[in-house]
Short mmCIF file of C-alpha atoms in Angstrom, two decimals:
data_model
loop_
_atom_site.label_atom_id
_atom_site.label_comp_id
_atom_site.label_asym_id
_atom_site.label_seq_id
_atom_site.Cartn_x
_atom_site.Cartn_y
_atom_site.Cartn_z
CA UNK A 1 1.34 24.78 30.13
CA UNK A 2 3.47 21.83 30.72
CA UNK A 3 2.50 18.02 30.41
CA UNK A 4 4.51 14.99 31.68
CA UNK A 5 4.96 12.38 29.25
CA UNK A 6 2.43 10.06 30.94
CA UNK A 7 -0.41 12.55 30.43
CA UNK A 8 0.74 13.13 26.70
CA UNK A 9 0.64 9.30 26.11
CA UNK A 10 -2.70 8.67 27.77
CA UNK A 11 -4.21 11.51 26.04
CA UNK A 12 -2.94 10.14 22.50
CA UNK A 13 -4.39 6.54 23.35
CA UNK A 14 -7.74 8.32 24.18
CA UNK A 15 -7.63 10.47 20.92
CA UNK A 16 -6.99 7.33 19.00
CA UNK A 17 -9.72 5.41 20.78
CA UNK A 18 -12.16 7.97 20.06
CA UNK A 19 -11.05 8.28 16.26
CA UNK A 20 -11.00 4.36 15.78
CA UNK A 21 -14.78 4.17 16.99
CA UNK A 22 -15.51 7.06 14.76
CA UNK A 23 -14.21 5.23 11.81
CA UNK A 24 -15.85 1.79 12.76
CA UNK A 25 -19.21 2.84 14.04
CA UNK A 26 -21.06 3.64 10.97
CA UNK A 27 -21.01 5.91 7.61
CA UNK A 28 -21.82 8.94 9.38
CA UNK A 29 -19.31 8.77 12.04
CA UNK A 30 -16.97 7.88 9.24
CA UNK A 31 -17.12 11.04 7.52
CA UNK A 32 -16.51 12.79 10.89
CA UNK A 33 -13.13 10.51 11.00
CA UNK A 34 -12.41 11.63 7.63
CA UNK A 35 -12.85 15.28 8.02
CA UNK A 36 -10.61 15.14 11.39
CA UNK A 37 -7.60 13.36 9.56
CA UNK A 38 -7.95 15.58 6.43
CA UNK A 39 -7.65 18.54 8.64
CA UNK A 40 -5.11 17.47 11.06
CA UNK A 41 -3.01 14.92 9.52
CA UNK A 42 -2.86 15.37 5.78
CA UNK A 43 -5.50 12.97 4.89
CA UNK A 44 -5.09 9.77 3.66
CA UNK A 45 -1.44 10.64 2.15
CA UNK A 46 0.04 11.18 5.50
CA UNK A 47 -2.36 10.14 8.46
CA UNK A 48 -0.63 8.04 10.78
CA UNK A 49 -3.98 7.28 12.84
CA UNK A 50 -5.56 5.84 9.57
CA UNK A 51 -2.62 3.68 8.73
CA UNK A 52 -2.51 2.36 12.30
CA UNK A 53 -6.41 1.56 12.01
CA UNK A 54 -5.89 -0.23 9.07
CA UNK A 55 -2.97 -2.31 10.26
CA UNK A 56 -4.70 -3.43 13.44
CA UNK A 57 -8.15 -4.33 11.81
CA UNK A 58 -7.10 -5.42 8.53
CA UNK A 59 -3.59 -6.32 8.70
CA UNK A 60 -2.66 -3.64 5.88
CA UNK A 61 0.60 -2.08 6.51
CA UNK A 62 0.77 1.38 4.50
CA UNK A 63 3.73 3.47 4.28
CA UNK A 64 3.61 7.15 4.04
CA UNK A 65 2.57 9.00 0.80
CA UNK A 66 0.64 5.99 -0.69
CA UNK A 67 -2.81 6.69 -1.31
CA UNK A 68 -6.03 4.86 -2.79
CA UNK A 69 -5.68 1.72 -0.72
CA UNK A 70 -7.98 2.55 2.04
CA UNK A 71 -10.94 0.87 0.73
CA UNK A 72 -12.98 -2.25 0.98
CA UNK A 73 -11.39 -3.55 -2.21
CA UNK A 74 -8.32 -4.17 -0.55
CA UNK A 75 -8.25 -7.39 1.51
CA UNK A 76 -6.37 -8.08 4.44
CA UNK A 77 -2.60 -9.05 4.27
CA UNK A 78 -1.21 -6.45 2.41
CA UNK A 79 2.23 -4.69 2.86
CA UNK A 80 2.33 -1.35 0.73
CA UNK A 81 5.36 0.63 0.27
CA UNK A 82 5.99 4.46 0.11
CA UNK A 83 4.58 6.76 -2.39
CA UNK A 84 2.45 4.36 -4.24
CA UNK A 85 -0.52 5.91 -6.51
CA UNK A 86 -3.56 3.41 -6.24
CA UNK A 87 -6.37 4.51 -8.57
CA UNK A 88 -10.21 3.77 -7.83
CA UNK A 89 -11.72 0.58 -8.16
CA UNK A 90 -8.61 -1.50 -7.81
CA UNK A 91 -9.28 -5.19 -6.17
CA UNK A 92 -7.35 -7.80 -4.62
CA UNK A 93 -9.19 -11.31 -4.98
CA UNK A 94 -7.90 -13.84 -2.20
CA UNK A 95 -9.98 -16.51 -2.90
CA UNK A 96 -9.02 -19.25 -5.26
CA UNK A 97 -11.62 -21.83 -5.98
CA UNK A 98 -9.21 -25.42 -6.57
CA UNK A 99 -10.29 -27.06 -9.60
CA UNK A 100 -8.69 -30.00 -8.67
CA UNK A 101 -11.13 -30.92 -6.21
CA UNK A 102 -14.27 -32.74 -6.78
CA UNK A 103 -16.25 -29.40 -6.60
CA UNK A 104 -14.94 -25.84 -6.58
CA UNK A 105 -17.58 -24.70 -3.77
CA UNK A 106 -15.85 -23.28 -0.86
CA UNK A 107 -17.66 -25.89 1.52
CA UNK A 108 -15.04 -28.26 0.58
CA UNK A 109 -11.86 -26.30 1.30
CA UNK A 110 -12.72 -23.35 3.77
CA UNK A 111 -13.45 -23.70 7.40
CA UNK A 112 -16.14 -20.77 7.39
CA UNK A 113 -18.69 -23.23 6.11
CA UNK A 114 -18.02 -25.63 9.42
CA UNK A 115 -17.55 -28.72 7.56
CA UNK A 116 -13.50 -28.41 8.06
CA UNK A 117 -11.57 -27.57 11.14
CA UNK A 118 -8.96 -25.66 9.09
CA UNK A 119 -8.75 -24.06 5.63
CA UNK A 120 -6.97 -26.11 3.35
CA UNK A 121 -5.26 -23.06 1.64
CA UNK A 122 -3.83 -20.41 3.62
CA UNK A 123 -3.95 -16.89 2.46
CA UNK A 124 -0.97 -15.40 1.28
CA UNK A 125 0.65 -11.98 2.05
CA UNK A 126 0.83 -9.42 -0.78
CA UNK A 127 3.98 -7.13 -0.89
CA UNK A 128 3.62 -3.98 -2.96
CA UNK A 129 7.05 -2.13 -3.12
CA UNK A 130 7.48 1.65 -3.33
CA UNK A 131 6.54 3.99 -6.18
CA UNK A 132 4.01 1.56 -7.61
CA UNK A 133 1.24 2.84 -9.91
CA UNK A 134 -1.87 0.67 -10.08
CA UNK A 135 -4.39 2.03 -12.94
CA UNK A 136 -8.38 2.14 -12.47
CA UNK A 137 -10.02 -1.15 -11.99
CA UNK A 138 -7.03 -3.15 -12.03
CA UNK A 139 -7.44 -6.74 -10.36
CA UNK A 140 -4.74 -8.53 -8.42
CA UNK A 141 -5.17 -12.38 -7.93
CA UNK A 142 -4.57 -14.48 -5.07
CA UNK A 143 -1.54 -15.72 -7.01
CA UNK A 144 0.24 -12.30 -6.69
CA UNK A 145 2.78 -12.27 -3.69
CA UNK A 146 4.85 -9.59 -4.90
CA UNK A 147 4.88 -6.31 -7.16
CA UNK A 148 8.56 -4.74 -7.11
CA UNK A 149 9.42 -1.12 -6.60
CA UNK A 150 8.44 1.33 -9.41
CA UNK A 151 6.15 -1.14 -11.27
CA UNK A 152 3.31 0.18 -13.19
CA UNK A 153 -0.07 -1.90 -13.64
CA UNK A 154 -2.34 -0.78 -16.41
CA UNK A 155 -6.12 0.21 -16.02
CA UNK A 156 -8.22 -2.85 -16.18
CA UNK A 157 -5.39 -5.26 -15.83
CA UNK A 158 -6.01 -8.84 -14.17
CA UNK A 159 -2.74 -9.46 -12.98
CA UNK A 160 -2.01 -13.36 -12.10
CA UNK A 161 1.62 -13.42 -11.48
CA UNK A 162 4.62 -11.28 -9.66
CA UNK A 163 5.37 -8.08 -11.29
CA UNK A 164 9.12 -7.34 -11.77
CA UNK A 165 10.42 -3.96 -10.31
CA UNK A 166 9.90 -0.86 -12.92
CA UNK A 167 8.19 -3.12 -15.35
CA UNK A 168 5.01 -1.83 -16.95
CA UNK A 169 2.02 -4.69 -17.43
CA UNK A 170 -1.18 -4.40 -18.72
CA UNK A 171 -3.84 -6.64 -20.24
CA UNK A 172 -6.08 -9.60 -19.31
CA UNK A 173 -4.12 -11.70 -18.21
CA UNK A 174 -1.62 -8.92 -17.23
CA UNK A 175 1.64 -9.24 -19.56
CA UNK A 176 4.92 -7.13 -19.49
CA UNK A 177 4.72 -4.29 -22.31
CA UNK A 178 7.81 -2.52 -21.07
CA UNK A 179 10.14 -1.22 -18.50
CA UNK A 180 10.50 2.26 -16.99
CA UNK A 181 14.24 2.69 -16.63
CA UNK A 182 17.47 0.85 -17.79
CA UNK A 183 18.96 -1.63 -15.34
CA UNK A 184 21.74 0.67 -14.31
CA UNK A 185 19.16 3.51 -13.44
CA UNK A 186 16.95 0.91 -11.58
CA UNK A 187 19.67 -0.20 -9.21
CA UNK A 188 20.47 3.45 -8.55
CA UNK A 189 17.15 4.16 -7.39
CA UNK A 190 16.67 0.96 -5.38
CA UNK A 191 20.34 2.01 -3.92
CA UNK A 192 19.37 5.78 -3.21
CA UNK A 193 16.05 4.68 -1.41
CA UNK A 194 14.66 7.97 -2.33
CA UNK A 195 11.04 6.92 -0.75
CA UNK A 196 12.64 7.41 2.82
CA UNK A 197 12.71 11.15 2.23
CA UNK A 198 9.94 13.07 3.85
CA UNK A 199 7.67 15.06 1.61
CA UNK A 200 9.16 18.57 2.07
CA UNK A 201 12.51 17.23 1.22
CA UNK A 202 11.12 15.58 -2.07
CA UNK A 203 9.36 18.85 -2.71
CA UNK A 204 12.46 20.65 -2.84
CA UNK A 205 13.90 18.36 -5.66
CA UNK A 206 10.49 17.76 -7.43
CA UNK A 207 11.51 19.87 -10.45
CA UNK A 208 14.17 17.70 -11.43
CA UNK A 209 12.19 14.37 -11.14
CA UNK A 210 12.30 14.05 -15.08
CA UNK A 211 16.13 13.97 -14.86
CA UNK A 212 16.68 10.35 -13.15
CA UNK A 213 20.64 11.04 -12.46
CA UNK A 214 20.18 14.34 -11.10
CA UNK A 215 17.41 13.32 -9.11
CA UNK A 216 19.71 10.28 -7.34
CA UNK A 217 22.50 12.71 -7.00
CA UNK A 218 20.39 15.05 -5.04
CA UNK A 219 18.70 12.28 -2.95
CA UNK A 220 22.02 11.03 -1.98
CA UNK A 221 23.00 14.54 -0.83
CA UNK A 222 20.04 14.95 1.31
CA UNK A 223 20.39 11.49 2.89
CA UNK A 224 24.12 12.21 3.36
CA UNK A 225 23.15 15.54 5.25
CA UNK A 226 20.62 13.54 7.38
CA UNK A 227 23.40 10.89 8.39
CA UNK A 228 25.52 13.82 9.73
CA UNK A 229 23.08 15.43 11.68
#
């Protein structure tokens, strides 16, 4: 049986409408939603429906492969790259209490309390790069606007400033304790853009992931073949 494009488009819209309602209605219907995406869309790792819902509802933009961020701990206005690993309990705090005010109470700076027409401090976007690993119960404060590609944040860390690409930070407050790769390797990784590969393509070179130079060469070969197609 053949279907025209209009029918398929309308069918897709209807399916999305049903799934979005399942997600939003209550905890029971949300379980049904996750049963569906786990069976048909690869779960939170690859589900386009889950990503679309989070983008529309929370302005959280999540790329392919990333997991662990589809929770209440992630507040709105976040952009997350591909293949990031986010452990349970990670939170992003967005509310700063200005200590230079007469009081730190939100009535004096947030419109939500009705005293002001607009909030005095705009909520900033948080951009998380590709291949970022954030450990269990880490806290990202409102002062953080950028976490670079390949960064690692240790479990329980309280991050109060931007994190450089491929750096390892830990502690309270979080401090840099190491770097994953030399600068030449970092540059080659960024230039390769390996995170643009699909999961099946990455699976074909997973065995050499512990050999950065060889891995990068293979990525460049695959992307070169894709460009020729």
